[in-house]
Short mmCIF file of C-alpha atoms in Angstrom, two decimals:
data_model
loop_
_atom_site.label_atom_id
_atom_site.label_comp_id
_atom_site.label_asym_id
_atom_site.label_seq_id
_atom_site.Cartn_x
_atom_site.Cartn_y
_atom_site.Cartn_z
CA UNK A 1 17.22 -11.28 53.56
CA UNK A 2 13.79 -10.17 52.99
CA UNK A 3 11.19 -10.29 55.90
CA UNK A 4 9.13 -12.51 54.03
CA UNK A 5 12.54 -15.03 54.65
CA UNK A 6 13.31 -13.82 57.86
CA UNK A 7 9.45 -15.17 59.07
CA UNK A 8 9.94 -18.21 57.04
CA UNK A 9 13.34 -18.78 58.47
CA UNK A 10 12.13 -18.10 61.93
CA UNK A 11 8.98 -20.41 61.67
CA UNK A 12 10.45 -23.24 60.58
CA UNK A 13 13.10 -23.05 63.29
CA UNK A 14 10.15 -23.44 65.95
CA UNK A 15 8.92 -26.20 63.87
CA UNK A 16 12.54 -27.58 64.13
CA UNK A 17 12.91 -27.09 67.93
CA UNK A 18 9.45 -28.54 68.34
CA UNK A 19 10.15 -32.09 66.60
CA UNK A 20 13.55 -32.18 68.01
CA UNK A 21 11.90 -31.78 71.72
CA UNK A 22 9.09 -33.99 70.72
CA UNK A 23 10.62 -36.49 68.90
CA UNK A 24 14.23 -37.12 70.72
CA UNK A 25 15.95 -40.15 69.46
CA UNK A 26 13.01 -41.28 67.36
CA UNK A 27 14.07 -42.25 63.79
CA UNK A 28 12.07 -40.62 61.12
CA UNK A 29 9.73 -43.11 59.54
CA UNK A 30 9.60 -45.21 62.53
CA UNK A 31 6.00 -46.41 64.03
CA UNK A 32 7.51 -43.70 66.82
CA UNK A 33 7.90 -40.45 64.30
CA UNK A 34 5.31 -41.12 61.38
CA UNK A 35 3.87 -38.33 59.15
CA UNK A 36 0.95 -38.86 60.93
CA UNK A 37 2.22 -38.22 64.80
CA UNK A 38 4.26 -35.41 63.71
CA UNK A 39 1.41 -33.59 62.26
CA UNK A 40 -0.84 -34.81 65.22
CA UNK A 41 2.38 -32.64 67.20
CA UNK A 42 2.25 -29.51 65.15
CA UNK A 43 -1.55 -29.20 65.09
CA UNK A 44 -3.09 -30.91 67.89
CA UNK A 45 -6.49 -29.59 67.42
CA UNK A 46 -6.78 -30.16 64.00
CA UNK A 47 -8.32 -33.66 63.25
CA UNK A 48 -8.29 -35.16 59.69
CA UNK A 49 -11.62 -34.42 57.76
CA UNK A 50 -12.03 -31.05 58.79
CA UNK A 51 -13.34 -28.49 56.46
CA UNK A 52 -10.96 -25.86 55.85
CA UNK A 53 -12.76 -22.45 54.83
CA UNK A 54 -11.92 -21.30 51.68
CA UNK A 55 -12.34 -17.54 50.39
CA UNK A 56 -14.78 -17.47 47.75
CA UNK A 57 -13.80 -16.08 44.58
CA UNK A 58 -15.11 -12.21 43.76
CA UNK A 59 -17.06 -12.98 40.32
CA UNK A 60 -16.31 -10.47 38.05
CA UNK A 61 -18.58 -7.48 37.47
CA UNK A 62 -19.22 -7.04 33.62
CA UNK A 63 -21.24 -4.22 31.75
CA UNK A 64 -23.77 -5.59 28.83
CA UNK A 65 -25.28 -3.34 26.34
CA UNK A 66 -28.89 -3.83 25.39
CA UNK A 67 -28.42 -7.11 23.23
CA UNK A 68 -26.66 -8.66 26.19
CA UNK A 69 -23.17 -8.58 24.73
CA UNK A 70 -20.27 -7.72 27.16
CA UNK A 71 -18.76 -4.23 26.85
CA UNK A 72 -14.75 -4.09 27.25
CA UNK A 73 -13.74 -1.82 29.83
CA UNK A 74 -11.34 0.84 28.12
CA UNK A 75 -7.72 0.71 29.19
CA UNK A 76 -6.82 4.14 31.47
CA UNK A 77 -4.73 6.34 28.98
CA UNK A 78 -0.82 5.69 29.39
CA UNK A 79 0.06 9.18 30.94
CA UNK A 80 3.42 10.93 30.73
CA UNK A 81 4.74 9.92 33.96
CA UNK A 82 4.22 5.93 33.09
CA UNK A 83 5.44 6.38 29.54
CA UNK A 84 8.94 7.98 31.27
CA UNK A 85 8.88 5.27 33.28
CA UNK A 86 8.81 2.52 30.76
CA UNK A 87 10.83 4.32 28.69
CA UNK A 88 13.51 4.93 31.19
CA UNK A 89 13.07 1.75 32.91
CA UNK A 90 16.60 0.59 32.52
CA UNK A 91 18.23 4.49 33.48
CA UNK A 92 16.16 4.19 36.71
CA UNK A 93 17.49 0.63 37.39
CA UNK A 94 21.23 1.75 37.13
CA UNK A 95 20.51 5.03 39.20
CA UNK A 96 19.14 2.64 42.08
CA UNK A 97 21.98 0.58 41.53
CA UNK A 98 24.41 3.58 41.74
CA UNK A 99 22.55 4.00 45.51
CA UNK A 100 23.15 0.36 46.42
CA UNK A 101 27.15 0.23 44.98
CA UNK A 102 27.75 3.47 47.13
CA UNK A 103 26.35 2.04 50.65
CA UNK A 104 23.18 3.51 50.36
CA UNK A 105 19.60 1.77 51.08
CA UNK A 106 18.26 0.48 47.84
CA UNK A 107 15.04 2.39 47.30
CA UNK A 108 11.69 1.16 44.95
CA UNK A 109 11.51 1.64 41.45
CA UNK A 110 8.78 4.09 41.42
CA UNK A 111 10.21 6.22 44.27
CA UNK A 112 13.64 6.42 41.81
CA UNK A 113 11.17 7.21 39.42
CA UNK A 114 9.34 9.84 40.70
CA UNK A 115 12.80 12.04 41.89
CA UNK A 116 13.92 11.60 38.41
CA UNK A 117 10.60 12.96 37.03
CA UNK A 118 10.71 15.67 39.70
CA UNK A 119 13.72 16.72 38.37
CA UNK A 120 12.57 17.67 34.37
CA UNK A 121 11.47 20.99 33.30
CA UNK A 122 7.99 21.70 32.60
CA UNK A 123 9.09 21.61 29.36
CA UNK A 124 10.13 18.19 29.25
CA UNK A 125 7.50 16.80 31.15
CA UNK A 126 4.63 18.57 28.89
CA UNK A 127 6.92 16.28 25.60
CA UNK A 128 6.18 13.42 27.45
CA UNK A 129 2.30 14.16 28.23
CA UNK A 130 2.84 14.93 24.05
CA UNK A 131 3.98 11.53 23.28
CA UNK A 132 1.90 9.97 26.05
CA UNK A 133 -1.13 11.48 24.06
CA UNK A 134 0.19 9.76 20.37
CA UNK A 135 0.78 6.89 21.54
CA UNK A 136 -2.90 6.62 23.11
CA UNK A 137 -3.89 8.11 19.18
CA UNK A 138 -1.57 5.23 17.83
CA UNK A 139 -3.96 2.36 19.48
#
């Protein structure tokens, strides 16, 4: 389970306890548990009407050139080390798989990654800078 379900799990097992202690015997719907009570129970000091703060959006910078026209930002160059990556995206998937089948702890994608770029020659690695290069040529 990931910890993002663990806290979920564990948070809405307080919330559980909570209406269970607060609410013992009360039917659900009744004039005794309403939506509006059992809210009232989980956040007493909130009242209805309050202004909840919202983050304001980061507007975008853009660059203009001298008639006012906005300038596209050029994409980074795909390097050798991303283009192995995509290209070997289903090799590194079955290699962290491999780890998982035999007991071990399943490791990220780019960590797998990075040991099996490690493990080229300077050689290889200098093909895929090569290709890396075209392919930037190509667009």
């Amino acid at each position: 389970m990931s910890t993002i379900e663990t806290q979920a799990y564990h948070f809405t097992e307080e919330v559980v306890k909570l209406l269970l202690d607060k609410f013992e015997g009360e039917t659900v719907g009744s004039d005794e548990m309403n939506l509006e009570l059992i809210m009232a129970a989980l956040s007493p000091d909130f009242k209805p009407g309050d202004k909840v703060k919202k983050k304001k959006k980061k507007s975008k910078k853009v660059s203009l050139d001298e008639d006012g026209n906005v300038i596209k930002k050029k994409k980074k160059s795909l390097t050798g080390y991303t283009l192995f990556g995509k290209e070997n995206k289903e090799e590194i998937k079955s290699e962290i798989q491999k780890l998982v089948d035999s007991g071990e702890e399943k490791v990220p994608h780019v960590s797998m990654q990075g040991t099996l770029w490690k493990k080229l020659s300077d050689e290889e690695k200098e093909e895929w800078n090569a290709k890396a290069k075209e392919s930037a040529n190509d667009e």
